mmCIF file with all atom_site columns, C-alpha atoms in Angstrom:
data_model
loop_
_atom_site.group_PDB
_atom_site.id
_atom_site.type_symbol
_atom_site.label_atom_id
_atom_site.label_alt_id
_atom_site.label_comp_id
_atom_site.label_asym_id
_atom_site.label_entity_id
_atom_site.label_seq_id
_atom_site.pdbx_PDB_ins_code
_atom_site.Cartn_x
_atom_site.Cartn_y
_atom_site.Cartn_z
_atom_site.occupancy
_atom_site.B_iso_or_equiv
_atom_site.pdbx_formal_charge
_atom_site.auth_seq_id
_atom_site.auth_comp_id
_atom_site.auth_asym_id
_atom_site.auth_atom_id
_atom_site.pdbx_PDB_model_num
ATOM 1   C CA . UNK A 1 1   ? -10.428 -24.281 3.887   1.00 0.00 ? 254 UNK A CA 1
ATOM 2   C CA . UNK A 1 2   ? -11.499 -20.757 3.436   1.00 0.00 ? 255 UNK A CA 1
ATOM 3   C CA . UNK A 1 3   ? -11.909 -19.599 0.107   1.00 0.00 ? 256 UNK A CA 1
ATOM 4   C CA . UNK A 1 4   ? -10.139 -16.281 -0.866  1.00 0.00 ? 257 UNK A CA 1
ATOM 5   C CA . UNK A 1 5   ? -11.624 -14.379 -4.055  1.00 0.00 ? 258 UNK A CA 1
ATOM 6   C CA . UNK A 1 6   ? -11.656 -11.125 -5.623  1.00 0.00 ? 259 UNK A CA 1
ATOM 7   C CA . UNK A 1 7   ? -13.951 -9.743  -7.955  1.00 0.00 ? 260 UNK A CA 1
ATOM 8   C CA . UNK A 1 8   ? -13.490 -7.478  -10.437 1.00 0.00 ? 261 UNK A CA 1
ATOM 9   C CA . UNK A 1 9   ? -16.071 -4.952  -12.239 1.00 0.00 ? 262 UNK A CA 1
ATOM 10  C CA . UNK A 1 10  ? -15.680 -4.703  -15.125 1.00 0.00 ? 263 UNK A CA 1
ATOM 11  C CA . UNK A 1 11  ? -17.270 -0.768  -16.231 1.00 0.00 ? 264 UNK A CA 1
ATOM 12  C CA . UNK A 1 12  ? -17.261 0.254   -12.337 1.00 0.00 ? 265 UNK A CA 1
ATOM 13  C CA . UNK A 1 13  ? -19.761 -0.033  -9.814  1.00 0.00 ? 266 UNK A CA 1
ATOM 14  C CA . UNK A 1 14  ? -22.491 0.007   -11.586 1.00 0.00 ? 267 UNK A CA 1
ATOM 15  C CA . UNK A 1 15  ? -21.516 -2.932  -13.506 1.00 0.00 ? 268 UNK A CA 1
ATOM 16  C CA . UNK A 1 16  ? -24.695 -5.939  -14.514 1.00 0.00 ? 269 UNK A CA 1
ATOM 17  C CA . UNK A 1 17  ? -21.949 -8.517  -13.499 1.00 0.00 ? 270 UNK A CA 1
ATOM 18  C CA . UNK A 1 18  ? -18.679 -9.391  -11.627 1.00 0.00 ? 271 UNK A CA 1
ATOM 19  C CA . UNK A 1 19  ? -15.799 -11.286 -13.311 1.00 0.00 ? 272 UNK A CA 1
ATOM 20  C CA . UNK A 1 20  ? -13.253 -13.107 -10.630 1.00 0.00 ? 273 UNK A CA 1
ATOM 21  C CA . UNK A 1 21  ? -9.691  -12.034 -10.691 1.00 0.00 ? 274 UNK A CA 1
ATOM 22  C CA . UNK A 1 22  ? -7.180  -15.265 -10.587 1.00 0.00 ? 275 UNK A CA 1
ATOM 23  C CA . UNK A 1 23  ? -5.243  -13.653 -7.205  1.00 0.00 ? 276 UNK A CA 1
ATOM 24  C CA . UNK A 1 24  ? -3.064  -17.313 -6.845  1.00 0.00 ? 277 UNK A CA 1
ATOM 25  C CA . UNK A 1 25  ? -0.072  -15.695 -7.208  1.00 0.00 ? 278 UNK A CA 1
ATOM 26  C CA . UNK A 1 26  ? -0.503  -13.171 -4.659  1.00 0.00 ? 279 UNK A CA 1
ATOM 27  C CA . UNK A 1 27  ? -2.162  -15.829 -2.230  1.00 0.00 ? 280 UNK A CA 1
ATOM 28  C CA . UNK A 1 28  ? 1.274   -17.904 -2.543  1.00 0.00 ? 281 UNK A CA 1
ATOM 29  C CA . UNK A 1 29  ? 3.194   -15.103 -1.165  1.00 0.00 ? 282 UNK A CA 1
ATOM 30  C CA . UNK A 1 30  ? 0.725   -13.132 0.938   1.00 0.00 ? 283 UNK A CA 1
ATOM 31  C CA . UNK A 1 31  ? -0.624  -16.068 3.385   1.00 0.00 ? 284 UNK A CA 1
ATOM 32  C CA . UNK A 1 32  ? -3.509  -14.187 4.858   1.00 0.00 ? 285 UNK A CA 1
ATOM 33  C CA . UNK A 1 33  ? -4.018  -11.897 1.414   1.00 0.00 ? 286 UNK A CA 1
ATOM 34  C CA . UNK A 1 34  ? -2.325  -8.391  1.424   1.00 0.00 ? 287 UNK A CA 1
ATOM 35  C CA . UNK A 1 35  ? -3.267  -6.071  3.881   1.00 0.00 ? 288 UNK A CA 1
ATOM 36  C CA . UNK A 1 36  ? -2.025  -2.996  2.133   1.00 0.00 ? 289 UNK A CA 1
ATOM 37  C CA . UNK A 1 37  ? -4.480  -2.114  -0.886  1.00 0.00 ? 290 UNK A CA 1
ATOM 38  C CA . UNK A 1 38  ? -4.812  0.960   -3.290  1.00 0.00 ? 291 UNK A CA 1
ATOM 39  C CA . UNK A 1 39  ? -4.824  2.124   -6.863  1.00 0.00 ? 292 UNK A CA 1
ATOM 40  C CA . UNK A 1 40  ? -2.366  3.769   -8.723  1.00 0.00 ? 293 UNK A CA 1
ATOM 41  C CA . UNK A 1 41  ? -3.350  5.673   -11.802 1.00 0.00 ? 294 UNK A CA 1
ATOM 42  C CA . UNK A 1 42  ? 0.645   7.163   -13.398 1.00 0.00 ? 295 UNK A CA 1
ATOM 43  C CA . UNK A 1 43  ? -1.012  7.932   -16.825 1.00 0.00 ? 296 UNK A CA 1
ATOM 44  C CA . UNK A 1 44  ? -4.415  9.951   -16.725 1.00 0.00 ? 297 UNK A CA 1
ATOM 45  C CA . UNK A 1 45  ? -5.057  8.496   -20.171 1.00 0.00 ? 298 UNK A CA 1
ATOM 46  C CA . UNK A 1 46  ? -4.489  4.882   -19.309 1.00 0.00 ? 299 UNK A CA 1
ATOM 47  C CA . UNK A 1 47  ? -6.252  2.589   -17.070 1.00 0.00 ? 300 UNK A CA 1
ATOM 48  C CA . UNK A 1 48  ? -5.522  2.598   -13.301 1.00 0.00 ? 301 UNK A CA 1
ATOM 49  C CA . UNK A 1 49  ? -3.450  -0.619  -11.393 1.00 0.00 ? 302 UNK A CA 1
ATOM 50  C CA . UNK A 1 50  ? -4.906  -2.073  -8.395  1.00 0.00 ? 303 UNK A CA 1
ATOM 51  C CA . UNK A 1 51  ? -1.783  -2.632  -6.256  1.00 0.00 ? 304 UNK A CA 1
ATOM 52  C CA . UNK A 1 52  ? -1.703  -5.177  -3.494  1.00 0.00 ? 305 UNK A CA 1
ATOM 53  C CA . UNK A 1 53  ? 1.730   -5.164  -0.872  1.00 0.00 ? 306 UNK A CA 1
ATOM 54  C CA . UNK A 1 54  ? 1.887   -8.345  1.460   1.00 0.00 ? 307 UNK A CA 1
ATOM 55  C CA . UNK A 1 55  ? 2.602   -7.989  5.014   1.00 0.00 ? 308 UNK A CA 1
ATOM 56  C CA . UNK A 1 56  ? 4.637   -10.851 5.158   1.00 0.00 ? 309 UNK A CA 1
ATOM 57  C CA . UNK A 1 57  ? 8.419   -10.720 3.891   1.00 0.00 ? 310 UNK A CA 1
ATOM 58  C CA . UNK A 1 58  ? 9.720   -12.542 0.208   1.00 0.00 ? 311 UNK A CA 1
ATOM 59  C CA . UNK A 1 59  ? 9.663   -16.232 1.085   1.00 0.00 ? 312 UNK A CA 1
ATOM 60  C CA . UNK A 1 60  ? 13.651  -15.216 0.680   1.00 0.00 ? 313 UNK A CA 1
ATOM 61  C CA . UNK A 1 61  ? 13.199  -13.285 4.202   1.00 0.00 ? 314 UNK A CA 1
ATOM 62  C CA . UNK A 1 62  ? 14.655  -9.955  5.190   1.00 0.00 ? 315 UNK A CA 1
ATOM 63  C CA . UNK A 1 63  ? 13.282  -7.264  4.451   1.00 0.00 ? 316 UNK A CA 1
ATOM 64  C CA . UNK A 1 64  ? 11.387  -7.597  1.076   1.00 0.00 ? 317 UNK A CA 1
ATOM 65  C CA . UNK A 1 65  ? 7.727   -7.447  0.567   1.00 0.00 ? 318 UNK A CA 1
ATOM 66  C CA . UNK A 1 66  ? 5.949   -9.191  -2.435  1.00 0.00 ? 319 UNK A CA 1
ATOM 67  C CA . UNK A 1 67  ? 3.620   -6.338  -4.207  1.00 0.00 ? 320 UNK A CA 1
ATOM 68  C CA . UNK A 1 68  ? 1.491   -6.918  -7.133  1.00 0.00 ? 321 UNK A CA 1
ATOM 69  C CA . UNK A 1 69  ? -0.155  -4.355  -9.690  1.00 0.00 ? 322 UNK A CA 1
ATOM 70  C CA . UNK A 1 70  ? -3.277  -5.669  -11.491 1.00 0.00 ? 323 UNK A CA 1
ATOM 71  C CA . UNK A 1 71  ? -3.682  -3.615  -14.740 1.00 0.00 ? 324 UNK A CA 1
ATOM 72  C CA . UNK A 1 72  ? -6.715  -5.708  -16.168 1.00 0.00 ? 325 UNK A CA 1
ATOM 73  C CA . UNK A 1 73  ? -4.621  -8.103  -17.871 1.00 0.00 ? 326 UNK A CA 1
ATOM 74  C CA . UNK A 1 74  ? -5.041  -12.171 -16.059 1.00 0.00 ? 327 UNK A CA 1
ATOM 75  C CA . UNK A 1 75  ? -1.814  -11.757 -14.745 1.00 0.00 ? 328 UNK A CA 1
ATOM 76  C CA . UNK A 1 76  ? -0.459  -9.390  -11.944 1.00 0.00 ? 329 UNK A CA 1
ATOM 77  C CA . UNK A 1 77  ? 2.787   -7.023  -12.721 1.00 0.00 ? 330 UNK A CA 1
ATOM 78  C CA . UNK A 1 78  ? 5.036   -8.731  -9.666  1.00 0.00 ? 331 UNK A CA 1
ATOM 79  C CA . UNK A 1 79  ? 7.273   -6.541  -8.251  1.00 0.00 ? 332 UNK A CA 1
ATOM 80  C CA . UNK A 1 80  ? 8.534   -5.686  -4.399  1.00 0.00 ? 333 UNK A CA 1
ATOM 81  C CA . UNK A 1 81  ? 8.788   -3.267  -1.447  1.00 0.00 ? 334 UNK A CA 1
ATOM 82  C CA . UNK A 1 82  ? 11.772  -2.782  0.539   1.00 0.00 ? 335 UNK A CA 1
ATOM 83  C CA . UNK A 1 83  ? 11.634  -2.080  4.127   1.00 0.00 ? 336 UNK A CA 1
ATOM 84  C CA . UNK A 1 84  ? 14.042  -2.222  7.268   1.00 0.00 ? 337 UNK A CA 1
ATOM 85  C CA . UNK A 1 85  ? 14.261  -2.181  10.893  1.00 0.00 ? 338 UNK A CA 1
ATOM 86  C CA . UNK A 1 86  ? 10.951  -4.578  11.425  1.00 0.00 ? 339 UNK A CA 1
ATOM 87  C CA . UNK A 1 87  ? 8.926   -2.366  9.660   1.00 0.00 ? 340 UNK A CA 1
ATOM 88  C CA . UNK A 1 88  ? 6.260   -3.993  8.060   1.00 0.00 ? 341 UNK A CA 1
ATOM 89  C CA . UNK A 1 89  ? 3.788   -2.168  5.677   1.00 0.00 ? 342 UNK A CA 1
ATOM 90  C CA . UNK A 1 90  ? -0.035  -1.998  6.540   1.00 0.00 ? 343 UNK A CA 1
ATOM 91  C CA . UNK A 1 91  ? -1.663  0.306   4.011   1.00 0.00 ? 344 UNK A CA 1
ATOM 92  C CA . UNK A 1 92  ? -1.095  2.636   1.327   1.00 0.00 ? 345 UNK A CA 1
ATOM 93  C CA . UNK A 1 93  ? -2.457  5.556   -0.502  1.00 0.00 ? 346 UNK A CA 1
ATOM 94  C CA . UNK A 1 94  ? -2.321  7.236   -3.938  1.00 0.00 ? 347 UNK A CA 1
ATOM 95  C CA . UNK A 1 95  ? -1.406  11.075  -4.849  1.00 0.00 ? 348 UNK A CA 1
ATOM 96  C CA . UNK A 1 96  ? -3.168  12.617  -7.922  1.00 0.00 ? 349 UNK A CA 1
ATOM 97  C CA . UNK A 1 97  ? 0.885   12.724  -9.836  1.00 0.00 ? 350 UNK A CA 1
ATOM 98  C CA . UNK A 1 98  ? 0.624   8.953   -9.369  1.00 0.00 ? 351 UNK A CA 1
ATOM 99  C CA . UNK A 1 99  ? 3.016   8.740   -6.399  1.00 0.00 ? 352 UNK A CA 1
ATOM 100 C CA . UNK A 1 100 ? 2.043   6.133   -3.427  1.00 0.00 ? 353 UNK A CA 1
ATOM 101 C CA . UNK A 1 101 ? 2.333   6.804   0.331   1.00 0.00 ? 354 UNK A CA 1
ATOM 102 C CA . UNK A 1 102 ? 2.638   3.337   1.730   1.00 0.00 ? 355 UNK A CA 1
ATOM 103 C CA . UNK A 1 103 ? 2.248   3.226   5.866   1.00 0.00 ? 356 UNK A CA 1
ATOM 104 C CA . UNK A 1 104 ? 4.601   1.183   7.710   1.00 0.00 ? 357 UNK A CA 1
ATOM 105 C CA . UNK A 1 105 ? 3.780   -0.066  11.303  1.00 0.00 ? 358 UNK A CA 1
ATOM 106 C CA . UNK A 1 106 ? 6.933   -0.941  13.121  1.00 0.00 ? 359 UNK A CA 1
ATOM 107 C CA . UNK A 1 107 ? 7.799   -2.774  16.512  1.00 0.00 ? 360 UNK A CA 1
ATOM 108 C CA . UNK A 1 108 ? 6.976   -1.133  19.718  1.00 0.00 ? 361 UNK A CA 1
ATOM 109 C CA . UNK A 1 109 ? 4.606   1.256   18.699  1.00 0.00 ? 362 UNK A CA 1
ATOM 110 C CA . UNK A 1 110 ? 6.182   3.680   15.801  1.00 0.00 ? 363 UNK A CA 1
ATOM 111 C CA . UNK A 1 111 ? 5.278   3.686   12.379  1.00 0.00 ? 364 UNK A CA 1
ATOM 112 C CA . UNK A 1 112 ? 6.682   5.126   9.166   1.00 0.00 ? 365 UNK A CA 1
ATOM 113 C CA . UNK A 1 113 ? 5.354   7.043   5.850   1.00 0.00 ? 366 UNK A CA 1
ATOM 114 C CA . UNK A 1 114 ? 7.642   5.930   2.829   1.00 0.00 ? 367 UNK A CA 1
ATOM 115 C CA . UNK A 1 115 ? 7.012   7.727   -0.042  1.00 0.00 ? 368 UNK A CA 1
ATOM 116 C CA . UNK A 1 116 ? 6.844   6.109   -4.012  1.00 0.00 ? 369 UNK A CA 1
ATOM 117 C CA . UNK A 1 117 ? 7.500   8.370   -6.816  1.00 0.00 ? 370 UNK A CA 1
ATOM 118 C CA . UNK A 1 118 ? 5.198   7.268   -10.113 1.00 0.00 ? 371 UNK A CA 1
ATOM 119 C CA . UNK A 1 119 ? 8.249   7.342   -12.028 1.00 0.00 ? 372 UNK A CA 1
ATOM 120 C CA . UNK A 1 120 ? 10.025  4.777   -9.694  1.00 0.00 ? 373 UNK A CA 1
ATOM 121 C CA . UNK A 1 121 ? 6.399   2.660   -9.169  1.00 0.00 ? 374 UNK A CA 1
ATOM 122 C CA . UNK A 1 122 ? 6.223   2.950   -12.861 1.00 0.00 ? 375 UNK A CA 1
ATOM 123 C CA . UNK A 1 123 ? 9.633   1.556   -13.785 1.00 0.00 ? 376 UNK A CA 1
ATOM 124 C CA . UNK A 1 124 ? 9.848   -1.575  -11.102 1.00 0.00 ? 377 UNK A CA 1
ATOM 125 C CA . UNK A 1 125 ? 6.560   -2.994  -12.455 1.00 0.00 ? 378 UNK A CA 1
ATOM 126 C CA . UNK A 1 126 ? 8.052   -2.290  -16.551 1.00 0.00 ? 379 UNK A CA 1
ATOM 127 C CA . UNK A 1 127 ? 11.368  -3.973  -14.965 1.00 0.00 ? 380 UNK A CA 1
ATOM 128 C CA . UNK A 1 128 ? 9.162   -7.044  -13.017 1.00 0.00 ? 381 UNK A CA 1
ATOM 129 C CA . UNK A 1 129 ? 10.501  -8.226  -9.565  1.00 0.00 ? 382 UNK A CA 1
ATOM 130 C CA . UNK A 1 130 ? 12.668  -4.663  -9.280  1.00 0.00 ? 383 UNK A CA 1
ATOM 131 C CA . UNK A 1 131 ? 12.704  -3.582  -5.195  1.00 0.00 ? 384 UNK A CA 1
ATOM 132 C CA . UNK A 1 132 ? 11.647  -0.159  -5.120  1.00 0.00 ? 385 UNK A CA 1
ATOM 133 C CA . UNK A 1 133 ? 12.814  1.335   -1.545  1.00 0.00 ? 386 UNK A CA 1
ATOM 134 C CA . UNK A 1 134 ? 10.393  4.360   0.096   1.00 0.00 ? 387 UNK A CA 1
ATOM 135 C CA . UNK A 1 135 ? 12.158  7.626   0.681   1.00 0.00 ? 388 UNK A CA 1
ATOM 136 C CA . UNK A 1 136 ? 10.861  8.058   4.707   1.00 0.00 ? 389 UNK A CA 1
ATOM 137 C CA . UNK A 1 137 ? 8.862   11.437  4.821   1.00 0.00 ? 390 UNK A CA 1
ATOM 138 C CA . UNK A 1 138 ? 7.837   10.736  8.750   1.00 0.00 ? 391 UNK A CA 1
ATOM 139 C CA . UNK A 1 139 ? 9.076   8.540   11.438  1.00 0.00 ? 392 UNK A CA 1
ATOM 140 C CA . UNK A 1 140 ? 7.090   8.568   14.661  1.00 0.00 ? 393 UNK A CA 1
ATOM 141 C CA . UNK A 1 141 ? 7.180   6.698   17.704  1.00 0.00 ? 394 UNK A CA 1
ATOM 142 C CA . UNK A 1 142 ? 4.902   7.087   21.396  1.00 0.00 ? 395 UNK A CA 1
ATOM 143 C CA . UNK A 1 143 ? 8.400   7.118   23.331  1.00 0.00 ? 396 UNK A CA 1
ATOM 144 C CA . UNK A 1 144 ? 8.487   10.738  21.599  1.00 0.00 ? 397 UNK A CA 1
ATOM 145 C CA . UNK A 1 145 ? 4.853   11.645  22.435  1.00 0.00 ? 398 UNK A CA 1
ATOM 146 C CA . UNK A 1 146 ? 2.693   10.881  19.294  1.00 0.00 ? 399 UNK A CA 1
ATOM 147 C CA . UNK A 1 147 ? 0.061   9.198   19.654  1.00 0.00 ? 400 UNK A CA 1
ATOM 148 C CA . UNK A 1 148 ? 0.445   5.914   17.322  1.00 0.00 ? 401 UNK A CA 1
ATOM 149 C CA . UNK A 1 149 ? -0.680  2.587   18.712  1.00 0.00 ? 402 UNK A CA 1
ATOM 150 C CA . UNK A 1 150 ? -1.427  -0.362  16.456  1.00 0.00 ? 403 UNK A CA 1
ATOM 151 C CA . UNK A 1 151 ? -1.309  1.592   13.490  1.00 0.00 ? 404 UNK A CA 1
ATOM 152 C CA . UNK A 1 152 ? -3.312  0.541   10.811  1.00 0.00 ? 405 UNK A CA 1
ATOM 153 C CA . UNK A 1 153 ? -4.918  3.076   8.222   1.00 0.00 ? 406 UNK A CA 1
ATOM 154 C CA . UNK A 1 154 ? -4.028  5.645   5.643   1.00 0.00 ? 407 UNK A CA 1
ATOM 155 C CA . UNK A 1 155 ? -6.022  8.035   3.773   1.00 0.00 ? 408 UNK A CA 1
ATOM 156 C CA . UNK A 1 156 ? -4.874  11.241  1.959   1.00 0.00 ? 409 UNK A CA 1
ATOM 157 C CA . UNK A 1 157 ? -6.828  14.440  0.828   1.00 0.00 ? 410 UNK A CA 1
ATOM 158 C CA . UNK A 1 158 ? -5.594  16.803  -1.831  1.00 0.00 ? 411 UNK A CA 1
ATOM 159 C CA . UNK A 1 159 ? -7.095  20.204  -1.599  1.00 0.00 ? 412 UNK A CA 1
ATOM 160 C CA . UNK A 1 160 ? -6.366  23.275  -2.997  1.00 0.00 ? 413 UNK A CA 1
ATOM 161 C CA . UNK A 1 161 ? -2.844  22.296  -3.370  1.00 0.00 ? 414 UNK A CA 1
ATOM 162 C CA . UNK A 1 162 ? -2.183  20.978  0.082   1.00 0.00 ? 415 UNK A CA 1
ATOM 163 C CA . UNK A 1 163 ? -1.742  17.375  1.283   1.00 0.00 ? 416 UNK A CA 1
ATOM 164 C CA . UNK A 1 164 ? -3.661  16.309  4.280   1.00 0.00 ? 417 UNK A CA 1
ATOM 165 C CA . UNK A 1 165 ? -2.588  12.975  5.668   1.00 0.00 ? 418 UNK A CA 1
ATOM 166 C CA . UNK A 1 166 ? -4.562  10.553  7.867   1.00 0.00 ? 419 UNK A CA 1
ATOM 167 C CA . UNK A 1 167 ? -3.918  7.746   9.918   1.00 0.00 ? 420 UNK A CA 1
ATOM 168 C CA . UNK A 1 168 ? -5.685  5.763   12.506  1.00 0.00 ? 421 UNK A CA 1
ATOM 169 C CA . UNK A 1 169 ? -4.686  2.718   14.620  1.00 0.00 ? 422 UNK A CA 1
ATOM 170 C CA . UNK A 1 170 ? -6.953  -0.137  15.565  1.00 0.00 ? 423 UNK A CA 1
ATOM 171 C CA . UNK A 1 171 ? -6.075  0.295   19.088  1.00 0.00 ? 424 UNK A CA 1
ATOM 172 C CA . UNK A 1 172 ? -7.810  -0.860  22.418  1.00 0.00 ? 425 UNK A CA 1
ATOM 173 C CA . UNK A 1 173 ? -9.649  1.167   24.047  1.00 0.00 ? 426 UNK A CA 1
ATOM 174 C CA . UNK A 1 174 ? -8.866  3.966   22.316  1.00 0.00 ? 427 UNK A CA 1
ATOM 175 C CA . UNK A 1 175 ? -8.443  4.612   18.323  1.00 0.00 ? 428 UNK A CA 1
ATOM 176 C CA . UNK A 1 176 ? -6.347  7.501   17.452  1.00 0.00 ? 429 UNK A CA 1
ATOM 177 C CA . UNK A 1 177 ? -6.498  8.943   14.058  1.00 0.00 ? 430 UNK A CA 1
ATOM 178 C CA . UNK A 1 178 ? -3.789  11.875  13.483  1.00 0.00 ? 431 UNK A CA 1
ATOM 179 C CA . UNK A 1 179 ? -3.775  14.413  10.706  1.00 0.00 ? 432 UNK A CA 1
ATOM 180 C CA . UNK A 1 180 ? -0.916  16.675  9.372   1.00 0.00 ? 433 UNK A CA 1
ATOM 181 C CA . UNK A 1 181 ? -0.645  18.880  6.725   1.00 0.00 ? 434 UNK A CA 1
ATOM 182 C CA . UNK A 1 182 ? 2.090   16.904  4.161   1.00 0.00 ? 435 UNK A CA 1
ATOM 183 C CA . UNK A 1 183 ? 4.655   19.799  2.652   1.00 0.00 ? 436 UNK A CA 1
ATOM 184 C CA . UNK A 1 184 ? 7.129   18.000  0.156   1.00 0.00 ? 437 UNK A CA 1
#
């Protein structure tokens, strides 16, 4: 059996030693480990969450993803991700106000932004096991000429007030990565 561990250090990078992070809650709902990774940080002053969503529905079905925030403590803040229409969510990213853009890959090749205020985030993790539901910022699909593939990847870039957002498919042959300009 293949072992499954995460690590954890504890003053960054730079840290003498590792300390291992008990993740067997999130292995018993995410069967391959959670695909969708990022931190959130809603307080400046207060210690980031590392925030895990599993690609694979609530063992309850439909269309309700486990998520877990780690916030340093041994156990993970449970809470969940609601999706629809066979979208299933891939990978997220963090804003500087704390918000999370969490990229959905959906059936024949379209994909989805959803986007996470902090204050909603912040209040289904206080509230444990709350659904917190996206509001869609972009819906795309190659029957209407983007280029999406097998998406798979998010990154976003604040500069000088604007959003940039990034995503890239693991496609074959060819990778696409698209950029926009995000104006809320």
């Amino acid at each position: 059996m293949e072992s499954k561990r995460m690590l954890k250090f504890p003053t960054g990078t730079n840290s003498p030693t590792s300390a291992e992070v008990d993740i067997s809650l999130v292995l018993d709902e995410c069967e391959y480990a959670p695909q969708a990774i990022d931190k959130m940080r809603p307080d400046p002053l207060l210690p980031a969450y590392l925030l895990m969503i599993c690609d694979e529905p609530t063992k309850r079905g439909g269309s309700i993803y486990p998520a877990f925030a780690y916030d340093g403590e041994e156990v993970p803040i449970r809470f969940e991700v609601e999706s629809d229409g066979g979208f299933v969510p891939v990978d997220m990213a963090g804003l500087s106000d704390g918000s999370l853009m969490i990229l959905f890959r959906g059936p024949k090749h379209t994909l989805r932004i959803g986007l996470v205020s902090s204050r909603d985030l912040s209040s289904a993790m206080r509230r444990r096991g709350v659904a917190v539901t996206p509001q869609i910022i972009l819906e795309a699909a190659e029957s209407d000429g983007f280029n999406v593939g097998s998406t798979s990847g998010l990154a976003i870039r604040e500069d000088d007030g604007k959003v940039f957002v990034y995503i890239v498919d693991s496609g074959s042959p060819s990778v696409y990565l698209t950029a926009f300009e995000w104006i809320s």
